[in-house]
mmCIF file of C-alpha atoms in Angstrom:
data_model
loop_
_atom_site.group_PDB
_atom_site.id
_atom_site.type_symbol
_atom_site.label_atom_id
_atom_site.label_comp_id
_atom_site.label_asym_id
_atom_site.label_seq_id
_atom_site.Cartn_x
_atom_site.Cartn_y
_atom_site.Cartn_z
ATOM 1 C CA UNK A 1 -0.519 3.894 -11.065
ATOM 2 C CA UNK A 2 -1.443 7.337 -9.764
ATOM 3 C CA UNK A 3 1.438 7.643 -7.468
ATOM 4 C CA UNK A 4 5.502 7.748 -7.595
ATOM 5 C CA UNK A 5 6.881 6.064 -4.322
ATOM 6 C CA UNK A 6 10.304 6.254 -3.081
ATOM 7 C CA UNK A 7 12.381 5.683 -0.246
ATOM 8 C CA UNK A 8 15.549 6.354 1.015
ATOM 9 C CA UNK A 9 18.619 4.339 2.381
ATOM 10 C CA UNK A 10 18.083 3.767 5.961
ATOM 11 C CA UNK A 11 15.012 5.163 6.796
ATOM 12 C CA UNK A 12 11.834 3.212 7.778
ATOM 13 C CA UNK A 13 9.318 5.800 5.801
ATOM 14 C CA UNK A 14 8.076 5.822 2.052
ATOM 15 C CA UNK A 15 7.348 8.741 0.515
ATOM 16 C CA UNK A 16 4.456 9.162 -1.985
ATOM 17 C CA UNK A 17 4.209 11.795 -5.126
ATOM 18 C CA UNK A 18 0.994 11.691 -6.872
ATOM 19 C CA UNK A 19 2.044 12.357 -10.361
ATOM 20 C CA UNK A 20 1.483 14.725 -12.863
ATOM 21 C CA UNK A 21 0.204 12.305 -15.469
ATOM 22 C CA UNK A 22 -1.737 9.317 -14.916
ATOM 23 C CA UNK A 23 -2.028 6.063 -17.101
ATOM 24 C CA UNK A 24 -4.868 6.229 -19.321
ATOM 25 C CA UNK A 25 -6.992 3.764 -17.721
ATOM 26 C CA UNK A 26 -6.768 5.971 -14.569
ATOM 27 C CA UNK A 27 -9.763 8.261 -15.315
ATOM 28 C CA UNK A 28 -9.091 10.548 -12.086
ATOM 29 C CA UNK A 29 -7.793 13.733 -11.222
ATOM 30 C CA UNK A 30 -4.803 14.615 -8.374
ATOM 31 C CA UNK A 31 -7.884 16.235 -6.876
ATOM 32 C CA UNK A 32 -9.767 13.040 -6.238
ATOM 33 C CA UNK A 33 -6.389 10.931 -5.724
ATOM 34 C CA UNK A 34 -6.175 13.319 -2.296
ATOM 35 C CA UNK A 35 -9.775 13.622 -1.689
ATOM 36 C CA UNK A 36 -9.567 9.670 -1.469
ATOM 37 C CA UNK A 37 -6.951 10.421 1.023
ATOM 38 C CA UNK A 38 -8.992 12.893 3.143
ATOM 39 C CA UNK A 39 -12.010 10.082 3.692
ATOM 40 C CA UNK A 40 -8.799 7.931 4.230
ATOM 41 C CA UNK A 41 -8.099 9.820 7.528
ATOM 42 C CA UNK A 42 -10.897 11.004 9.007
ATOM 43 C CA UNK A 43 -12.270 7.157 8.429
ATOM 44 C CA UNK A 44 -12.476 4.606 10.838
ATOM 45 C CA UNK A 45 -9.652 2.422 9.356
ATOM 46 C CA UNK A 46 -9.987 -0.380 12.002
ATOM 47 C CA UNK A 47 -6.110 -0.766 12.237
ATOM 48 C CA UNK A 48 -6.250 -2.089 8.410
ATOM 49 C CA UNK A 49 -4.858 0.769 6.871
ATOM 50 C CA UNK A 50 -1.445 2.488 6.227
ATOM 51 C CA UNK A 51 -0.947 5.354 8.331
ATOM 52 C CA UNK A 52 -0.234 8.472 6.308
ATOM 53 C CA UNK A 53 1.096 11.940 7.084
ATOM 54 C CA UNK A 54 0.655 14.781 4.447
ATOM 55 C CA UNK A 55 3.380 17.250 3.728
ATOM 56 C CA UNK A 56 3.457 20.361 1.821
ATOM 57 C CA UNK A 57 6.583 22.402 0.664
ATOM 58 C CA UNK A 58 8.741 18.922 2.336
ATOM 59 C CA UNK A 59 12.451 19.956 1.734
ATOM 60 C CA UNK A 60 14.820 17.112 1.078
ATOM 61 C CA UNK A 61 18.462 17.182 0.434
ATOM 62 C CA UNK A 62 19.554 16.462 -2.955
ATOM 63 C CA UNK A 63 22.716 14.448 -1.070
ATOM 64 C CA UNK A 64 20.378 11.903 0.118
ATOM 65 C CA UNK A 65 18.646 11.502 -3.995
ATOM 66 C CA UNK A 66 20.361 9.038 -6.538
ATOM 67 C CA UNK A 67 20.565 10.655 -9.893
ATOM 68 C CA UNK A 68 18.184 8.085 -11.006
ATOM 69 C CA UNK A 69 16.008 8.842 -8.379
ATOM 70 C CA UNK A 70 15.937 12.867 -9.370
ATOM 71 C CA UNK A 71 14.929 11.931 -12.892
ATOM 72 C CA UNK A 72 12.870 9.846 -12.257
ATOM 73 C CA UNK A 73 10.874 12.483 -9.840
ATOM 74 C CA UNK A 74 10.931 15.535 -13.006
ATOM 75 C CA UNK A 75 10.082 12.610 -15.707
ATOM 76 C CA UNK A 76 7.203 11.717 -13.214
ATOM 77 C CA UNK A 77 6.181 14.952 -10.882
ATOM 78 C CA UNK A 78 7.526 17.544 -12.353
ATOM 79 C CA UNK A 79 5.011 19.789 -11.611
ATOM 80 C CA UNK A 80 5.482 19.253 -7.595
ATOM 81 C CA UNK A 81 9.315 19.451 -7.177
ATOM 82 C CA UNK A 82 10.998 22.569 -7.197
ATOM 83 C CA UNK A 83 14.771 22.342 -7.187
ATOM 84 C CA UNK A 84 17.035 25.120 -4.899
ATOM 85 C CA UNK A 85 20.841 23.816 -5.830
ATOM 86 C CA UNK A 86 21.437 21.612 -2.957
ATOM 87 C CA UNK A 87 17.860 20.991 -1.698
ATOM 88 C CA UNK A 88 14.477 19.905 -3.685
ATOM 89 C CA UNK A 89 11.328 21.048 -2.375
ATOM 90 C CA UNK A 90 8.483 18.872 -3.148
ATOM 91 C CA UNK A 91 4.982 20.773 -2.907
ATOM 92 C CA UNK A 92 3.175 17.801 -1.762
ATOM 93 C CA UNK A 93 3.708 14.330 -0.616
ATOM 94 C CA UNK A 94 2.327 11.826 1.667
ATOM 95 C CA UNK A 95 4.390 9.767 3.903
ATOM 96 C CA UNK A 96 3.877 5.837 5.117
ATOM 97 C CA UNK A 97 5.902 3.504 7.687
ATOM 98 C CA UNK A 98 7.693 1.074 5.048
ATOM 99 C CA UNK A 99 5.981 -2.293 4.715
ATOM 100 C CA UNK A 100 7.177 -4.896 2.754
ATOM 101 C CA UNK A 101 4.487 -5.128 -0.436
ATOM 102 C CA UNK A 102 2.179 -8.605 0.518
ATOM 103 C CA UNK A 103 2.770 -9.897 -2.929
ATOM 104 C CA UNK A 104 6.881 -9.603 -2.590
ATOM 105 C CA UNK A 105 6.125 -11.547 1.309
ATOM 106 C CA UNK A 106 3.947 -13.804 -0.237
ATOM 107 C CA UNK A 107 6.968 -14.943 -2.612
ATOM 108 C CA UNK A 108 9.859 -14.941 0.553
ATOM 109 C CA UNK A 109 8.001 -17.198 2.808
ATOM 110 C CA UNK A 110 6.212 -20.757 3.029
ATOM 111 C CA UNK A 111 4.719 -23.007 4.942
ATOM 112 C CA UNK A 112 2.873 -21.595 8.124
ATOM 113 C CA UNK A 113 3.915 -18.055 7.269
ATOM 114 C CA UNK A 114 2.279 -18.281 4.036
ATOM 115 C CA UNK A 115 -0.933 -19.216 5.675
ATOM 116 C CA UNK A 116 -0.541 -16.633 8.537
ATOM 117 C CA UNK A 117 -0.448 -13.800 5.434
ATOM 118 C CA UNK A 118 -2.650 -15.306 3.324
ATOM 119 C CA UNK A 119 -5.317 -15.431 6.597
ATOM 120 C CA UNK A 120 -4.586 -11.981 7.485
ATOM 121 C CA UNK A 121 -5.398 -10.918 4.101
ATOM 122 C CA UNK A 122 -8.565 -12.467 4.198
ATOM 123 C CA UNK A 123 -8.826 -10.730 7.802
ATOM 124 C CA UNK A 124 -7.843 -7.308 6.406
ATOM 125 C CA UNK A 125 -11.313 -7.290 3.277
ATOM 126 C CA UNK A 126 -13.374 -8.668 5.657
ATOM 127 C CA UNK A 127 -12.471 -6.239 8.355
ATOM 128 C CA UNK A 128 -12.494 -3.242 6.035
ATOM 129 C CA UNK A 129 -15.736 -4.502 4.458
ATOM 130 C CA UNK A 130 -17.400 -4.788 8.080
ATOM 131 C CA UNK A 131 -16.288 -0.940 8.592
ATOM 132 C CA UNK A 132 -17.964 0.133 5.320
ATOM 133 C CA UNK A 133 -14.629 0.691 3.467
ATOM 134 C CA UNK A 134 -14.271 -1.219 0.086
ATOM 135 C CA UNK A 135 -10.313 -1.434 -1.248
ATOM 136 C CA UNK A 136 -10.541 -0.646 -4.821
ATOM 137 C CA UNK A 137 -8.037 -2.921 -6.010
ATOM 138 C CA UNK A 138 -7.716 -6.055 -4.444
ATOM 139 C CA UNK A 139 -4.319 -6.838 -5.721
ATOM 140 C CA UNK A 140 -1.836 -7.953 -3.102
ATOM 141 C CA UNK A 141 0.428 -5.317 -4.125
ATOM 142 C CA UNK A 142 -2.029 -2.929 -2.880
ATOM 143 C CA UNK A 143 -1.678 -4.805 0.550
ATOM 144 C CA UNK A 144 1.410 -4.526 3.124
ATOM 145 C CA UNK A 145 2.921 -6.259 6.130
ATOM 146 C CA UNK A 146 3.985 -4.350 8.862
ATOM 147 C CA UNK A 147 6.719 -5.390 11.309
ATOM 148 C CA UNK A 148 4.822 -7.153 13.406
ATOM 149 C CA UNK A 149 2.903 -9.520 10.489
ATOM 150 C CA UNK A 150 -0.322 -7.518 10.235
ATOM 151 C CA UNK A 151 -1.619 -6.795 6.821
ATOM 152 C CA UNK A 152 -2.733 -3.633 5.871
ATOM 153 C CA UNK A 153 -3.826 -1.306 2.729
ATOM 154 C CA UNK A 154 -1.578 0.747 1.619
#
């Protein structure tokens, strides 16, 4: 995995931290990891495909950060968090609408729901394939549902 993602209690928003170090079979730089997010945006994303804000400097307060949480960010992203006492400033981030994960969904529900997510999955490649954009991994982790039962990229 390329990227550290976190939330917080009580907020509807993930936040994403592309990492310092990536796993060996990740033969990519934090260059291309945002480049991919670039095309991302300025991509027709036919409605199957997180929405993402990029941040830079994004000051959080360390109140609102388990200590777990804190180590976890200088264990994984060191290099992008600088810490001022009370606040943390991370240099760069991207931000998403939390989704539940399709493969955690795909475990919670049966029957006609099941289908439903299984179909819209199916929907979602076909959709991105017809729009010329090809999801690297295909894994349903990669995927999300929104509120409202649509499946999207993440």
């Amino acid at each position: 995995m390329v990227m550290l993602v976190f939330t917080l209690p009580g907020f509807d928003r993930v936040f994403k931290v592309i990492k310092d170090k990536f796993a060996p079979q990740k033969e990519m730089s934090a260059a291309h990891v945002r480049a991919c997010y670039q095309l991302v945006k300025e991509h027709d994303r036919v409605g199957r495909m997180a929405d993402t804000q990029e941040f830079e400097n994004f000051v959080l307060e360390k109140r609102h950060i388990s200590p777990a949480l804190m180590a976890l960010l200088l264990q994984e992203a060191a290099e992008k968090i600088t810490d001022l006492g009370e606040q943390i400033v991370i240099r760069h981030l991207y931000i998403e609408r939390r989704m539940v994960p399709l493969n955690i969904w795909l475990e919670q529900v049966e029957g006609q729901q099941l289908r439903d997510a299984i179909e819209e999955y199916g929907n979602a490649i076909r959709q991105l394939a017809a729009a010329n954009i090809f999801p690297g991994d295909m894994l349903f982790k990669n995927f999300g549902v929104t509120r409202h039962g649509r499946v999207v990229f993440l």
